[in-house]
Amino acid sequence: MTQRIAILRELGLTPAWRERTPAPRGSVQATDDRSVAVENSPATVAEAARELSRDQCIASATWDELTHSIAKCTACKLHRTRHRTVPGVGDRAPTWMIVGEGPGEQEDQRGEPFVGAAGRLLDAMLAAIGKRRGHGVYITNVVKCRPPGNRNPEAEEIAACAPYLRRQIALAQPKLLLAVGKTAAQTLLNRDATVGALRGSTAQYETTPVQVTYHPSYLLRTPIDKAKAWADLLRALDIAP
Ligand code: SF4
């Protein structure tokens, strides 16, 4: 505790301490409580201060600065195997922000989220409700670099990337967050539950409504659940047309 206070004083921060329970698989829950970053930071003072400084830079970045920062990011091991970073694409003042899990193989090659078969299904679902990427819609992922072999991102990777998503939401100020898939839902809502348990009602990220639905990749494998995803989209449309 003494060490943490010393770091925060050194950086000119005087946050209120707050007890928190660990978030499932990392969390993007909005916070100005810098103690959280220090609480989870590496052991040494120098490393903790660096991490805190990184978080502060991201928290005040513009869109372009964010893109640049992500392109150079080495904060987790996913940077070693990525070909391109995938920060996000679309309208920077959107009605909807769609948040997926992480880039797949084609996304990693092109630097754009949701391309390939899952992306085409997402685009088709959006078109069916009169929406399309780039027009009132911003699309991003929880992690901005591809997990090798399309494995799920690990908690440490989600936590390392969380400041980027947090800043994207703050900059975009969407009317609705559409969390597609378990990783996005758990990260945005800070809850360890299945998509089936989280969808069907509207939760909140700060003051922004969050609608949870199935990931298009899952729907390609499990088309029977497309009807549920359709119901989720209609519910989302009711909240933020
Ligand atoms: Fe950085 Fe996020 Fe890529 Fe990890 S996944 S290297 S935190 S941009």
PDB file of C-alpha atoms and ligand atoms in Angstrom:
ATOM      1  CA  MET A   1       0.000   0.000   0.000  1.00  0.00           C
ATOM      2  CA  THR A   2       2.800   2.426   0.935  1.00  0.00           C
ATOM      3  CA  GLN A   3       4.498   1.684  -2.355  1.00  0.00           C
ATOM      4  CA  ARG A   4       1.310   2.348  -4.297  1.00  0.00           C
ATOM      5  CA  ILE A   5       0.699   5.639  -2.554  1.00  0.00           C
ATOM      6  CA  ALA A   6       4.263   6.695  -3.309  1.00  0.00           C
ATOM      7  CA  ILE A   7       3.781   5.939  -7.020  1.00  0.00           C
ATOM      8  CA  LEU A   8       0.519   7.807  -7.186  1.00  0.00           C
ATOM      9  CA  ARG A   9       1.953  10.826  -5.383  1.00  0.00           C
ATOM     10  CA  GLU A  10       4.902  10.807  -7.735  1.00  0.00           C
ATOM     11  CA  LEU A  11       2.495  10.899 -10.673  1.00  0.00           C
ATOM     12  CA  GLY A  12       0.359  13.600  -9.084  1.00  0.00           C
ATOM     13  CA  LEU A  13      -2.649  11.337  -8.555  1.00  0.00           C
ATOM     14  CA  THR A  14      -4.726  11.175  -5.408  1.00  0.00           C
ATOM     15  CA  PRO A  15      -7.493   8.673  -6.102  1.00  0.00           C
ATOM     16  CA  ALA A  16      -9.995   7.379  -3.628  1.00  0.00           C
ATOM     17  CA  TRP A  17      -9.138   3.815  -2.718  1.00  0.00           C
ATOM     18  CA  ARG A  18     -11.838   1.345  -3.538  1.00  0.00           C
ATOM     19  CA  GLU A  19     -12.124  -2.361  -2.926  1.00  0.00           C
ATOM     20  CA  ARG A  20     -12.866  -4.372  -6.027  1.00  0.00           C
ATOM     21  CA  THR A  21     -13.414  -8.021  -6.701  1.00  0.00           C
ATOM     22  CA  PRO A  22     -11.303  -9.439  -9.525  1.00  0.00           C
ATOM     23  CA  ALA A  23     -13.020  -9.150 -12.875  1.00  0.00           C
ATOM     24  CA  PRO A  24     -13.601 -12.280 -14.915  1.00  0.00           C
ATOM     25  CA  ARG A  25     -11.142 -12.697 -17.789  1.00  0.00           C
ATOM     26  CA  GLY A  26      -9.970  -9.095 -17.417  1.00  0.00           C
ATOM     27  CA  SER A  27     -12.375  -6.228 -17.506  1.00  0.00           C
ATOM     28  CA  VAL A  28     -12.966  -3.018 -19.341  1.00  0.00           C
ATOM     29  CA  GLN A  29     -15.164  -1.571 -16.635  1.00  0.00           C
ATOM     30  CA  ALA A  30     -14.731   2.178 -16.738  1.00  0.00           C
ATOM     31  CA  THR A  31     -12.655   3.533 -13.936  1.00  0.00           C
ATOM     32  CA  ASP A  32     -10.679   6.571 -13.047  1.00  0.00           C
ATOM     33  CA  ASP A  33      -9.418   4.765 -10.003  1.00  0.00           C
ATOM     34  CA  ARG A  34      -5.738   4.521 -10.795  1.00  0.00           C
ATOM     35  CA  SER A  35      -5.244   2.320  -7.791  1.00  0.00           C
ATOM     36  CA  VAL A  36      -6.742  -0.527  -9.809  1.00  0.00           C
ATOM     37  CA  ALA A  37      -4.004  -0.318 -12.397  1.00  0.00           C
ATOM     38  CA  VAL A  38      -1.399  -0.272  -9.676  1.00  0.00           C
ATOM     39  CA  GLU A  39      -3.116  -3.062  -7.754  1.00  0.00           C
ATOM     40  CA  ASN A  40      -2.773  -5.362 -10.772  1.00  0.00           C
ATOM     41  CA  SER A  41       0.556  -4.065 -11.957  1.00  0.00           C
ATOM     42  CA  PRO A  42       3.933  -5.754 -11.932  1.00  0.00           C
ATOM     43  CA  ALA A  43       5.847  -5.865  -8.699  1.00  0.00           C
ATOM     44  CA  THR A  44       8.456  -3.223  -9.178  1.00  0.00           C
ATOM     45  CA  VAL A  45       7.819   0.462  -8.706  1.00  0.00           C
ATOM     46  CA  ALA A  46       9.347   1.291 -12.082  1.00  0.00           C
ATOM     47  CA  GLU A  47       7.111  -1.171 -13.916  1.00  0.00           C
ATOM     48  CA  ALA A  48       4.026  -0.043 -12.019  1.00  0.00           C
ATOM     49  CA  ALA A  49       4.733   3.585 -12.841  1.00  0.00           C
ATOM     50  CA  ARG A  50       5.238   2.730 -16.519  1.00  0.00           C
ATOM     51  CA  GLU A  51       1.953   0.883 -16.618  1.00  0.00           C
ATOM     52  CA  LEU A  52       0.139   3.722 -14.914  1.00  0.00           C
ATOM     53  CA  SER A  53       1.676   6.199 -17.320  1.00  0.00           C
ATOM     54  CA  ARG A  54       0.561   4.076 -20.307  1.00  0.00           C
ATOM     55  CA  ASP A  55      -2.979   3.936 -18.968  1.00  0.00           C
ATOM     56  CA  GLN A  56      -3.022   7.712 -18.539  1.00  0.00           C
ATOM     57  CA  CYS A  57      -1.772   8.311 -22.092  1.00  0.00           C
ATOM     58  CA  ILE A  58      -4.431   6.031 -23.546  1.00  0.00           C
ATOM     59  CA  ALA A  59      -7.155   7.608 -21.413  1.00  0.00           C
ATOM     60  CA  SER A  60      -6.518  11.003 -22.996  1.00  0.00           C
ATOM     61  CA  ALA A  61      -5.712   9.869 -26.564  1.00  0.00           C
ATOM     62  CA  THR A  62      -7.506  11.083 -29.682  1.00  0.00           C
ATOM     63  CA  TRP A  63      -8.761   8.545 -32.210  1.00  0.00           C
ATOM     64  CA  ASP A  64      -5.627   8.900 -34.313  1.00  0.00           C
ATOM     65  CA  GLU A  65      -3.336   8.690 -31.303  1.00  0.00           C
ATOM     66  CA  LEU A  66      -5.165   5.563 -30.227  1.00  0.00           C
ATOM     67  CA  THR A  67      -4.667   3.933 -33.625  1.00  0.00           C
ATOM     68  CA  HIS A  68      -0.974   4.825 -33.562  1.00  0.00           C
ATOM     69  CA  SER A  69      -0.584   3.558 -30.007  1.00  0.00           C
ATOM     70  CA  ILE A  70      -2.260   0.236 -30.815  1.00  0.00           C
ATOM     71  CA  ALA A  71      -0.078  -0.184 -33.923  1.00  0.00           C
ATOM     72  CA  LYS A  72       3.052   0.035 -31.766  1.00  0.00           C
ATOM     73  CA  CYS A  73       1.686  -1.788 -28.723  1.00  0.00           C
ATOM     74  CA  THR A  74       3.702  -4.567 -27.136  1.00  0.00           C
ATOM     75  CA  ALA A  75       1.791  -4.692 -23.852  1.00  0.00           C
ATOM     76  CA  CYS A  76       0.886  -8.364 -24.144  1.00  0.00           C
ATOM     77  CA  LYS A  77       2.344 -11.384 -25.896  1.00  0.00           C
ATOM     78  CA  LEU A  78      -0.133 -11.210 -28.774  1.00  0.00           C
ATOM     79  CA  HIS A  79       2.101  -8.595 -30.397  1.00  0.00           C
ATOM     80  CA  ARG A  80       4.674 -11.291 -31.151  1.00  0.00           C
ATOM     81  CA  THR A  81       2.460 -13.249 -33.516  1.00  0.00           C
ATOM     82  CA  ARG A  82       0.260 -10.586 -35.097  1.00  0.00           C
ATOM     83  CA  HIS A  83       0.665  -9.430 -38.672  1.00  0.00           C
ATOM     84  CA  ARG A  84      -1.441  -6.301 -38.287  1.00  0.00           C
ATOM     85  CA  THR A  85      -3.196  -4.680 -35.395  1.00  0.00           C
ATOM     86  CA  VAL A  86      -6.965  -4.368 -35.737  1.00  0.00           C
ATOM     87  CA  PRO A  87      -8.063  -1.291 -33.824  1.00  0.00           C
ATOM     88  CA  GLY A  88     -11.575  -0.981 -35.233  1.00  0.00           C
ATOM     89  CA  VAL A  89     -13.450   0.479 -38.135  1.00  0.00           C
ATOM     90  CA  GLY A  90     -16.474   2.617 -38.827  1.00  0.00           C
ATOM     91  CA  ASP A  91     -18.284   5.728 -37.749  1.00  0.00           C
ATOM     92  CA  ARG A  92     -16.429   7.476 -34.937  1.00  0.00           C
ATOM     93  CA  ALA A  93     -19.645   9.046 -33.679  1.00  0.00           C
ATOM     94  CA  PRO A  94     -21.824   5.944 -33.920  1.00  0.00           C
ATOM     95  CA  THR A  95     -25.249   5.055 -32.642  1.00  0.00           C
ATOM     96  CA  TRP A  96     -24.065   1.474 -32.146  1.00  0.00           C
ATOM     97  CA  MET A  97     -20.653   0.228 -31.163  1.00  0.00           C
ATOM     98  CA  ILE A  98     -20.269  -3.477 -31.841  1.00  0.00           C
ATOM     99  CA  VAL A  99     -17.658  -5.243 -29.732  1.00  0.00           C
ATOM    100  CA  GLY A 100     -16.398  -8.698 -30.628  1.00  0.00           C
ATOM    101  CA  GLU A 101     -13.714 -10.906 -29.158  1.00  0.00           C
ATOM    102  CA  GLY A 102     -10.540 -10.555 -31.224  1.00  0.00           C
ATOM    103  CA  PRO A 103      -9.238 -10.628 -34.781  1.00  0.00           C
ATOM    104  CA  GLY A 104      -9.218 -13.891 -36.702  1.00  0.00           C
ATOM    105  CA  GLU A 105      -6.836 -14.894 -39.475  1.00  0.00           C
ATOM    106  CA  GLN A 106      -8.316 -12.703 -42.199  1.00  0.00           C
ATOM    107  CA  GLU A 107      -8.722  -9.751 -39.859  1.00  0.00           C
ATOM    108  CA  ASP A 108      -5.063 -10.116 -38.877  1.00  0.00           C
ATOM    109  CA  GLN A 109      -4.090  -9.969 -42.557  1.00  0.00           C
ATOM    110  CA  ARG A 110      -6.314  -7.019 -43.451  1.00  0.00           C
ATOM    111  CA  GLY A 111      -6.288  -4.988 -40.251  1.00  0.00           C
ATOM    112  CA  GLU A 112     -10.096  -4.791 -40.216  1.00  0.00           C
ATOM    113  CA  PRO A 113     -12.476  -6.478 -37.775  1.00  0.00           C
ATOM    114  CA  PHE A 114     -15.205  -8.881 -38.842  1.00  0.00           C
ATOM    115  CA  VAL A 115     -14.187  -9.779 -42.381  1.00  0.00           C
ATOM    116  CA  GLY A 116     -14.593 -13.268 -43.797  1.00  0.00           C
ATOM    117  CA  ALA A 117     -17.647 -15.441 -43.274  1.00  0.00           C
ATOM    118  CA  ALA A 118     -18.467 -14.150 -39.783  1.00  0.00           C
ATOM    119  CA  GLY A 119     -18.119 -10.583 -40.993  1.00  0.00           C
ATOM    120  CA  ARG A 120     -20.404 -11.224 -43.931  1.00  0.00           C
ATOM    121  CA  LEU A 121     -23.027 -12.662 -41.599  1.00  0.00           C
ATOM    122  CA  LEU A 122     -22.707  -9.643 -39.303  1.00  0.00           C
ATOM    123  CA  ASP A 123     -23.100  -7.303 -42.279  1.00  0.00           C
ATOM    124  CA  ALA A 124     -26.168  -9.247 -43.428  1.00  0.00           C
ATOM    125  CA  MET A 125     -27.701  -9.049 -39.960  1.00  0.00           C
ATOM    126  CA  LEU A 126     -27.052  -5.316 -39.841  1.00  0.00           C
ATOM    127  CA  ALA A 127     -28.494  -4.839 -43.330  1.00  0.00           C
ATOM    128  CA  ALA A 128     -31.645  -6.660 -42.259  1.00  0.00           C
ATOM    129  CA  ILE A 129     -32.295  -3.948 -39.688  1.00  0.00           C
ATOM    130  CA  GLY A 130     -31.271  -1.102 -41.973  1.00  0.00           C
ATOM    131  CA  LYS A 131     -27.760  -0.612 -40.604  1.00  0.00           C
ATOM    132  CA  ARG A 132     -24.312  -1.008 -42.079  1.00  0.00           C
ATOM    133  CA  ARG A 133     -20.756  -0.707 -40.926  1.00  0.00           C
ATOM    134  CA  GLY A 134     -19.347   2.766 -41.243  1.00  0.00           C
ATOM    135  CA  HIS A 135     -22.749   4.433 -41.093  1.00  0.00           C
ATOM    136  CA  GLY A 136     -23.761   4.952 -37.489  1.00  0.00           C
ATOM    137  CA  VAL A 137     -21.883   1.791 -36.556  1.00  0.00           C
ATOM    138  CA  TYR A 138     -18.363   1.336 -35.199  1.00  0.00           C
ATOM    139  CA  ILE A 139     -16.929  -2.177 -34.946  1.00  0.00           C
ATOM    140  CA  THR A 140     -14.076  -3.258 -32.745  1.00  0.00           C
ATOM    141  CA  ASN A 141     -12.874  -6.125 -30.569  1.00  0.00           C
ATOM    142  CA  VAL A 142     -11.847  -6.664 -26.980  1.00  0.00           C
ATOM    143  CA  VAL A 143      -8.271  -7.426 -28.045  1.00  0.00           C
ATOM    144  CA  LYS A 144      -6.715  -5.705 -31.010  1.00  0.00           C
ATOM    145  CA  CYS A 145      -4.258  -8.445 -31.994  1.00  0.00           C
ATOM    146  CA  ARG A 146      -5.052 -11.973 -33.136  1.00  0.00           C
ATOM    147  CA  PRO A 147      -4.749 -14.748 -30.570  1.00  0.00           C
ATOM    148  CA  PRO A 148      -2.775 -17.535 -32.298  1.00  0.00           C
ATOM    149  CA  GLY A 149      -4.936 -20.257 -33.782  1.00  0.00           C
ATOM    150  CA  ASN A 150      -8.045 -18.203 -32.964  1.00  0.00           C
ATOM    151  CA  ARG A 151      -7.920 -19.314 -29.345  1.00  0.00           C
ATOM    152  CA  ASN A 152      -9.806 -17.255 -26.781  1.00  0.00           C
ATOM    153  CA  PRO A 153      -7.849 -14.277 -25.491  1.00  0.00           C
ATOM    154  CA  GLU A 154      -6.408 -14.831 -22.031  1.00  0.00           C
ATOM    155  CA  ALA A 155      -7.329 -12.734 -19.015  1.00  0.00           C
ATOM    156  CA  GLU A 156      -3.950 -10.969 -18.985  1.00  0.00           C
ATOM    157  CA  GLU A 157      -4.291 -10.094 -22.681  1.00  0.00           C
ATOM    158  CA  ILE A 158      -7.795  -8.735 -22.171  1.00  0.00           C
ATOM    159  CA  ALA A 159      -6.636  -6.704 -19.197  1.00  0.00           C
ATOM    160  CA  ALA A 160      -3.655  -5.309 -21.126  1.00  0.00           C
ATOM    161  CA  CYS A 161      -5.889  -4.264 -24.018  1.00  0.00           C
ATOM    162  CA  ALA A 162      -8.783  -2.967 -21.906  1.00  0.00           C
ATOM    163  CA  PRO A 163      -7.606   0.667 -21.785  1.00  0.00           C
ATOM    164  CA  TYR A 164      -7.946   0.870 -25.589  1.00  0.00           C
ATOM    165  CA  LEU A 165     -11.541  -0.322 -25.608  1.00  0.00           C
ATOM    166  CA  ARG A 166     -12.351   1.898 -22.648  1.00  0.00           C
ATOM    167  CA  ARG A 167     -11.004   4.924 -24.531  1.00  0.00           C
ATOM    168  CA  GLN A 168     -12.777   3.971 -27.756  1.00  0.00           C
ATOM    169  CA  ILE A 169     -16.094   3.873 -25.908  1.00  0.00           C
ATOM    170  CA  ALA A 170     -15.365   7.193 -24.219  1.00  0.00           C
ATOM    171  CA  LEU A 171     -14.512   8.825 -27.543  1.00  0.00           C
ATOM    172  CA  ALA A 172     -17.380   7.291 -29.526  1.00  0.00           C
ATOM    173  CA  GLN A 173     -20.064   7.716 -26.875  1.00  0.00           C
ATOM    174  CA  PRO A 174     -22.388   5.267 -28.618  1.00  0.00           C
ATOM    175  CA  LYS A 175     -26.055   5.065 -27.742  1.00  0.00           C
ATOM    176  CA  LEU A 176     -25.730   1.300 -27.513  1.00  0.00           C
ATOM    177  CA  LEU A 177     -22.996  -1.276 -27.088  1.00  0.00           C
ATOM    178  CA  LEU A 178     -23.695  -4.562 -28.836  1.00  0.00           C
ATOM    179  CA  ALA A 179     -21.535  -7.235 -27.205  1.00  0.00           C
ATOM    180  CA  VAL A 180     -21.207 -10.156 -29.590  1.00  0.00           C
ATOM    181  CA  GLY A 181     -20.011 -13.321 -27.927  1.00  0.00           C
ATOM    182  CA  LYS A 182     -19.021 -14.334 -24.443  1.00  0.00           C
ATOM    183  CA  THR A 183     -15.673 -12.561 -24.229  1.00  0.00           C
ATOM    184  CA  ALA A 184     -17.145  -9.180 -25.179  1.00  0.00           C
ATOM    185  CA  ALA A 185     -20.148  -9.628 -22.901  1.00  0.00           C
ATOM    186  CA  GLN A 186     -18.094 -10.694 -19.897  1.00  0.00           C
ATOM    187  CA  THR A 187     -15.564  -7.948 -20.446  1.00  0.00           C
ATOM    188  CA  LEU A 188     -18.077  -5.128 -20.848  1.00  0.00           C
ATOM    189  CA  LEU A 189     -20.341  -6.274 -18.050  1.00  0.00           C
ATOM    190  CA  ASN A 190     -17.662  -7.571 -15.708  1.00  0.00           C
ATOM    191  CA  ARG A 191     -19.687 -10.730 -15.195  1.00  0.00           C
ATOM    192  CA  ASP A 192     -18.692 -14.343 -15.479  1.00  0.00           C
ATOM    193  CA  ALA A 193     -21.719 -15.770 -17.252  1.00  0.00           C
ATOM    194  CA  THR A 194     -22.687 -17.313 -20.563  1.00  0.00           C
ATOM    195  CA  VAL A 195     -24.168 -15.423 -23.500  1.00  0.00           C
ATOM    196  CA  GLY A 196     -27.372 -17.385 -22.924  1.00  0.00           C
ATOM    197  CA  ALA A 197     -27.581 -16.022 -19.398  1.00  0.00           C
ATOM    198  CA  LEU A 198     -26.604 -12.448 -20.288  1.00  0.00           C
ATOM    199  CA  ARG A 199     -28.731 -11.901 -23.389  1.00  0.00           C
ATOM    200  CA  GLY A 200     -32.423 -11.183 -23.205  1.00  0.00           C
ATOM    201  CA  SER A 201     -32.199  -8.176 -20.934  1.00  0.00           C
ATOM    202  CA  THR A 202     -30.349  -4.923 -21.268  1.00  0.00           C
ATOM    203  CA  ALA A 203     -27.422  -4.244 -18.965  1.00  0.00           C
ATOM    204  CA  GLN A 204     -25.255  -1.171 -18.733  1.00  0.00           C
ATOM    205  CA  TYR A 205     -21.664  -0.119 -19.183  1.00  0.00           C
ATOM    206  CA  GLU A 206     -21.513   3.082 -17.162  1.00  0.00           C
ATOM    207  CA  THR A 207     -24.631   4.789 -18.538  1.00  0.00           C
ATOM    208  CA  THR A 208     -24.559   3.113 -21.950  1.00  0.00           C
ATOM    209  CA  PRO A 209     -27.002   0.246 -22.582  1.00  0.00           C
ATOM    210  CA  VAL A 210     -25.371  -3.062 -23.458  1.00  0.00           C
ATOM    211  CA  GLN A 211     -27.181  -5.672 -25.506  1.00  0.00           C
ATOM    212  CA  VAL A 212     -25.577  -9.100 -25.521  1.00  0.00           C
ATOM    213  CA  THR A 213     -25.943 -11.479 -28.421  1.00  0.00           C
ATOM    214  CA  TYR A 214     -24.220 -14.425 -30.052  1.00  0.00           C
ATOM    215  CA  HIS A 215     -21.019 -14.072 -32.044  1.00  0.00           C
ATOM    216  CA  PRO A 216     -21.530 -14.513 -35.805  1.00  0.00           C
ATOM    217  CA  SER A 217     -18.917 -17.297 -35.804  1.00  0.00           C
ATOM    218  CA  TYR A 218     -21.053 -19.178 -33.288  1.00  0.00           C
ATOM    219  CA  LEU A 219     -24.161 -18.561 -35.384  1.00  0.00           C
ATOM    220  CA  LEU A 220     -22.419 -20.034 -38.434  1.00  0.00           C
ATOM    221  CA  ARG A 221     -21.854 -23.195 -36.408  1.00  0.00           C
ATOM    222  CA  THR A 222     -25.227 -23.079 -34.674  1.00  0.00           C
ATOM    223  CA  PRO A 223     -27.749 -21.600 -37.116  1.00  0.00           C
ATOM    224  CA  ILE A 224     -30.652 -22.638 -34.911  1.00  0.00           C
ATOM    225  CA  ASP A 225     -29.749 -19.737 -32.599  1.00  0.00           C
ATOM    226  CA  LYS A 226     -30.055 -17.147 -35.381  1.00  0.00           C
ATOM    227  CA  ALA A 227     -33.646 -16.523 -34.300  1.00  0.00           C
ATOM    228  CA  LYS A 228     -32.433 -15.561 -30.825  1.00  0.00           C
ATOM    229  CA  ALA A 229     -29.806 -13.255 -32.319  1.00  0.00           C
ATOM    230  CA  TRP A 230     -32.486 -11.665 -34.458  1.00  0.00           C
ATOM    231  CA  ALA A 231     -34.581 -11.021 -31.338  1.00  0.00           C
ATOM    232  CA  ASP A 232     -31.524  -9.456 -29.689  1.00  0.00           C
ATOM    233  CA  LEU A 233     -31.017  -7.120 -32.630  1.00  0.00           C
ATOM    234  CA  LEU A 234     -34.641  -6.038 -32.579  1.00  0.00           C
ATOM    235  CA  ARG A 235     -34.356  -5.332 -28.858  1.00  0.00           C
ATOM    236  CA  ALA A 236     -31.218  -3.298 -29.531  1.00  0.00           C
ATOM    237  CA  LEU A 237     -32.999  -1.402 -32.284  1.00  0.00           C
ATOM    238  CA  ASP A 238     -35.771  -0.518 -29.824  1.00  0.00           C
ATOM    239  CA  ILE A 239     -33.185   0.947 -27.450  1.00  0.00           C
ATOM    240  CA  ALA A 240     -31.138   2.809 -30.056  1.00  0.00           C
ATOM    241  CA  PRO A 241     -32.783   3.013 -33.502  1.00  0.00           C
TER     242      PRO A 241
HETATM  243 FE1  SF4 B   1      -1.333  -4.384 -27.191  1.00  0.00          FE
HETATM  244 FE2  SF4 B   1      -3.875  -5.170 -27.186  1.00  0.00          FE
HETATM  245 FE3  SF4 B   1      -2.223  -6.076 -29.073  1.00  0.00          FE
HETATM  246 FE4  SF4 B   1      -1.930  -6.922 -26.570  1.00  0.00          FE
HETATM  247  S1  SF4 B   1      -3.721  -7.304 -27.915  1.00  0.00           S
HETATM  248  S2  SF4 B   1      -0.280  -6.245 -27.930  1.00  0.00           S
HETATM  249  S3  SF4 B   1      -2.506  -5.068 -25.397  1.00  0.00           S
HETATM  250  S4  SF4 B   1      -2.873  -3.933 -28.789  1.00  0.00           S
END
